Amino acid sequence: MNRTDLGTHPFDLATAPAPAGAGRYLARTAASYSNMVGPFGGVTAATAVRAVLDDPRCAAEPVSITVNYAGPIADGPFTIDSRPVRTNRSTQHWMLTLSQDDAVTTTATVVCGARRPTWSDTEIEPPDAPPAESVPVAPPPEFPVWMRNYEMRFIEGGGPIAPEPREQPTSTTTLWVRDLPARPLDFPALTALADVFIPRVMVRQGRMVAAGTVSLTVYFHADAAALAAQGDRPLLATARGQHFGGGYFDQSAQLWGADGRPLATTHQLVYFKD
Amino acid sequence: MNRTDLGTHPFDLATAPAPAGAGRYLARTAASYSNMVGPFGGVTAATAVRAVLDDPRCAAEPVSITVNYAGPIADGPFTIDSRPVRTNRSTQHWMLTLSQDDAVTTTATVVCGARRPTWSDTEIEPPDAPPAESVPVAPPPEFPVWMRNYEMRFIEGGGPIAPEPREQPTSTTTLWVRDLPARPLDFPALTALADVFIPRVMVRQGRMVAAGTVSLTVYFHADAAALAAQGDRPLLATARGQHFGGGYFDQSAQLWGADGRPLATTHQLVYFKD
């Protein structure tokens, strides 16, 4: 166990916005989670989730979030404005904008909702995978920096980009992954993990390609108790591209708990330049 | 051919909001597209897309939309407020709210973006299906009313709910579908078609279950030229649930053109009561 106390973990330092009045937070990009341009999108999405969860008006756990990456976030401070636009008996809908110098960099909508015991079934299956502890941890890459915050054990695809372009037959990546240092799972961390896959076009073509997420959606299938039960164990994560063309591709992914339960399904549309 | 002139087709009457100043539209629910409670969510989403497309500030075709259904829309008038929160060289981000009596019923974000010729590939495959003309058209149901606006030819799952509950092994539905009367495909119509599947929990359990979409996302893989090439031919549509539990399930779906090209992939989170 190399768990860090909550609150001083780099992830918490990177995603904890400072309240500045009702529905307003001041935040700052964290160098430790920087990406090619600006911060890792998963941390931006996690910061939006945390802004909702930290709000005294928040009435229920998140069930879905969509984040649209409207423009680059420069290193430095940014502002979050959040608004619960509709609160019902069992659901609450939020709209958020992140901005720098009055320019919107990011928009987000978050749906919170009460969960009730119902009939349950999972139609999809987790990917075949050996136990996490039997898969070697990938050496942390120099670049992008944010990947150093994750312990990644690749089973299929992904991994470091080869020095020579090496096309792959599919864009699928499957890996065991968790925060590094290990950290108990919660909604912000799960949100960031939903964006932990490098752009599928790079996996498929086996080389660096300019690419950036345009829109990210996460559907949470776990409640806080299920996330607590997962603790800081690795998640089994798998992602694939569905269609590439016209400068965009879509990615669908699944995040499974150590006990084989789905924690989240997630989708994104990604811009790429070829 | 039983194509109706654009502008007088029931779909156009149901989804064409009247401009009421910059970023504001007045709209009205259409009885012909009514659902169990309020209007068919696909028509609500299509109205949001049209509000963006009709706006003189709209700079590019839509590439993605997320609609959150925050509360029921009562029969009658509603107001759309839309705002291009960020316009870049090749992308434009919109935020919209639909409201009645100053209560937000629906939120939406739309990303518009320029498409450029790039490397293209489709990793997913269309479902096995006989030609549309060889599949009988399902008799239009009495209920919900909106389904009468679609010509549906079911290949797997879906179809009318049986009088006696009849559980199915999976929630998959595959069908050929188009507007009725036939109508050339465009972005609003494709958006509505993304929501044409009845709730997966009803297919799976083979009975009526109270359910409603919470959040709908559509990724458009076709540009206006590809939609024009599709014309008014049936689309091959397939949907399945991934995980059901805690009062929610997620659905992933694909809409394929008559020539076997993916037109859109779409996902939604749905509330259900069991």
Short mmCIF file of C-alpha atoms in Angstrom, two decimals, chain A residues 63-64 66 68-72 83 85-86 88-91 93-97 103-105 107-124 169-172 201 204-205 214-217 219-221 240-252 254 262 265 267-269 271-274, chain B residues 63-64 66 68-72 83 85-86 88-91 93-97 103-105 107-124 169-172 201 204-205 214-217 219-221 240-252 254 262 265 267-269 271-274:
data_model
loop_
_atom_site.label_atom_id
_atom_site.label_comp_id
_atom_site.label_asym_id
_atom_site.label_seq_id
_atom_site.Cartn_x
_atom_site.Cartn_y
_atom_site.Cartn_z
CA VAL A 63 -25.11 9.57 -12.86
CA SER A 64 -23.75 11.20 -16.03
CA THR A 66 -20.69 15.46 -20.56
CA ASN A 68 -17.06 19.71 -24.16
CA TYR A 69 -13.52 20.95 -24.67
CA ALA A 70 -14.17 24.28 -26.37
CA GLY A 71 -10.68 25.74 -26.37
CA PRO A 72 -7.25 25.22 -24.84
CA ARG A 83 -25.63 26.32 -11.87
CA VAL A 85 -30.70 24.55 -13.56
CA ARG A 86 -33.32 22.05 -12.41
CA ASN A 88 -36.47 17.45 -9.09
CA ARG A 89 -37.39 14.94 -6.44
CA SER A 90 -34.84 12.40 -7.62
CA THR A 91 -32.67 14.14 -10.24
CA HIS A 93 -29.31 18.94 -13.64
CA TRP A 94 -26.24 21.19 -13.67
CA MET A 95 -24.65 23.39 -16.31
CA LEU A 96 -21.06 24.54 -15.94
CA THR A 97 -18.60 26.70 -17.81
CA ALA A 103 -13.30 33.22 -22.73
CA VAL A 104 -15.10 29.90 -22.23
CA THR A 105 -12.60 27.05 -22.44
CA THR A 107 -18.58 23.47 -20.91
CA ALA A 108 -20.08 20.66 -18.88
CA THR A 109 -23.45 19.28 -17.96
CA VAL A 110 -23.81 16.97 -14.98
CA VAL A 111 -26.85 14.92 -14.08
CA CYS A 112 -27.15 13.83 -10.45
CA GLY A 113 -29.72 11.27 -9.49
CA ALA A 114 -30.95 9.07 -6.70
CA ARG A 115 -30.23 5.38 -7.19
CA ARG A 116 -32.78 2.83 -6.05
CA PRO A 117 -32.56 -0.96 -5.88
CA THR A 118 -33.96 -2.36 -9.15
CA TRP A 119 -33.59 -5.36 -11.37
CA SER A 120 -29.96 -5.41 -12.50
CA ASP A 121 -28.05 -7.07 -15.29
CA THR A 122 -24.93 -6.47 -17.34
CA GLU A 123 -25.18 -7.41 -21.02
CA ILE A 124 -21.61 -6.56 -21.94
CA PRO A 169 -5.26 -3.99 -36.98
CA THR A 170 -7.61 -2.46 -34.40
CA SER A 171 -7.57 0.52 -32.07
CA THR A 172 -8.47 -1.51 -28.98
CA VAL A 201 -5.92 7.11 -33.97
CA ARG A 204 -4.28 2.35 -34.71
CA GLN A 205 -1.54 4.05 -36.69
CA VAL A 214 -13.98 17.45 -28.39
CA SER A 215 -16.69 15.93 -26.19
CA LEU A 216 -16.53 13.36 -23.37
CA THR A 217 -19.49 11.60 -21.77
CA TYR A 219 -22.22 7.19 -17.46
CA PHE A 220 -21.64 6.12 -13.87
CA HIS A 221 -22.91 2.64 -13.04
CA ARG A 240 -11.87 1.17 -29.00
CA GLY A 241 -12.53 3.56 -31.85
CA GLN A 242 -15.72 2.95 -33.81
CA HIS A 243 -15.43 5.22 -36.86
CA PHE A 244 -12.60 7.46 -38.06
CA GLY A 245 -13.09 10.01 -40.84
CA GLY A 246 -13.46 13.66 -41.77
CA GLY A 247 -11.10 14.70 -38.98
CA TYR A 248 -12.99 13.04 -36.14
CA PHE A 249 -13.34 9.66 -34.51
CA ASP A 250 -15.47 8.31 -31.69
CA GLN A 251 -14.23 6.13 -28.84
CA SER A 252 -16.33 3.85 -26.65
CA GLN A 254 -15.68 0.55 -20.31
CA PRO A 262 -19.00 -2.26 -14.50
CA THR A 265 -19.15 3.31 -19.57
CA HIS A 267 -17.74 7.72 -24.93
CA GLN A 268 -15.92 10.54 -26.61
CA LEU A 269 -15.62 12.34 -29.91
CA TYR A 271 -10.65 15.64 -33.37
CA PHE A 272 -7.58 14.48 -35.28
CA LYS A 273 -5.31 15.88 -37.95
CA ASP A 274 -3.87 13.50 -40.46
CA VAL B 63 -20.45 16.93 -35.02
CA SER B 64 -21.96 16.10 -31.63
CA THR B 66 -25.82 16.05 -25.86
CA ASN B 68 -30.29 16.28 -20.95
CA TYR B 69 -33.97 15.80 -20.21
CA ALA B 70 -34.32 17.75 -16.97
CA GLY B 71 -38.07 17.72 -16.55
CA PRO B 72 -41.25 16.94 -18.46
CA ARG B 83 -25.68 30.77 -27.08
CA VAL B 85 -20.17 30.19 -26.07
CA ARG B 86 -16.99 29.71 -28.07
CA ASN B 88 -12.82 28.90 -32.99
CA ARG B 89 -11.37 28.62 -36.46
CA SER B 90 -12.81 25.15 -37.03
CA THR B 91 -15.17 24.43 -34.11
CA HIS B 93 -19.59 25.28 -29.05
CA TRP B 94 -23.21 26.01 -28.16
CA MET B 95 -25.18 25.81 -24.93
CA LEU B 96 -28.98 25.71 -25.01
CA THR B 97 -31.81 25.59 -22.53
CA ALA B 103 -38.49 26.37 -15.48
CA VAL B 104 -35.73 24.63 -17.46
CA THR B 105 -37.09 21.44 -19.02
CA THR B 107 -30.45 21.43 -21.58
CA ALA B 108 -28.30 20.80 -24.61
CA THR B 109 -24.77 21.33 -25.80
CA VAL B 110 -23.95 21.19 -29.49
CA VAL B 111 -20.50 21.08 -31.04
CA CYS B 112 -20.21 22.20 -34.64
CA GLY B 113 -17.03 21.57 -36.54
CA ALA B 114 -15.42 21.72 -39.94
CA ARG B 115 -14.79 18.32 -41.50
CA ARG B 116 -11.66 17.77 -43.57
CA PRO B 117 -10.62 14.81 -45.69
CA THR B 118 -8.51 12.49 -43.52
CA TRP B 119 -7.64 8.84 -43.23
CA SER B 120 -10.89 7.00 -42.67
CA ASP B 121 -11.86 3.59 -41.34
CA THR B 122 -14.78 1.95 -39.59
CA GLU B 123 -13.88 -0.63 -36.94
CA ILE B 124 -17.41 -1.63 -36.07
CA PRO B 169 -32.12 -12.96 -23.57
CA THR B 170 -30.69 -9.62 -24.75
CA SER B 171 -31.96 -6.08 -25.18
CA THR B 172 -30.75 -5.77 -28.75
CA VAL B 201 -35.52 -2.47 -20.28
CA ARG B 204 -35.40 -7.12 -22.31
CA GLN B 205 -38.35 -7.76 -20.00
CA VAL B 214 -32.00 11.26 -18.85
CA SER B 215 -29.17 12.13 -21.23
CA LEU B 216 -28.74 11.53 -24.99
CA THR B 217 -25.52 11.98 -26.96
CA TYR B 219 -21.90 11.69 -32.64
CA PHE B 220 -22.43 12.53 -36.30
CA HIS B 221 -20.16 10.66 -38.68
CA ARG B 240 -28.46 -2.53 -27.02
CA GLY B 241 -28.35 -1.92 -23.30
CA GLN B 242 -24.98 -2.34 -21.63
CA HIS B 243 -25.71 -2.25 -17.91
CA PHE B 244 -28.99 -2.08 -15.99
CA GLY B 245 -29.11 -1.35 -12.27
CA GLY B 246 -29.89 1.15 -9.53
CA GLY B 247 -32.73 2.62 -11.57
CA TYR B 248 -30.67 3.44 -14.67
CA PHE B 249 -29.36 1.76 -17.79
CA ASP B 250 -27.20 2.90 -20.67
CA GLN B 251 -27.92 2.23 -24.32
CA SER B 252 -25.40 2.30 -27.18
CA GLN B 254 -25.53 2.80 -34.33
CA PRO B 262 -22.04 4.74 -40.39
CA THR B 265 -23.27 6.52 -33.19
CA HIS B 267 -25.54 6.71 -26.47
CA GLN B 268 -28.03 7.43 -23.77
CA LEU B 269 -28.60 7.01 -20.07
CA TYR B 271 -34.02 6.14 -15.89
CA PHE B 272 -36.32 3.20 -15.19
CA LYS B 273 -38.65 2.16 -12.40
CA ASP B 274 -38.92 -1.50 -11.64
#
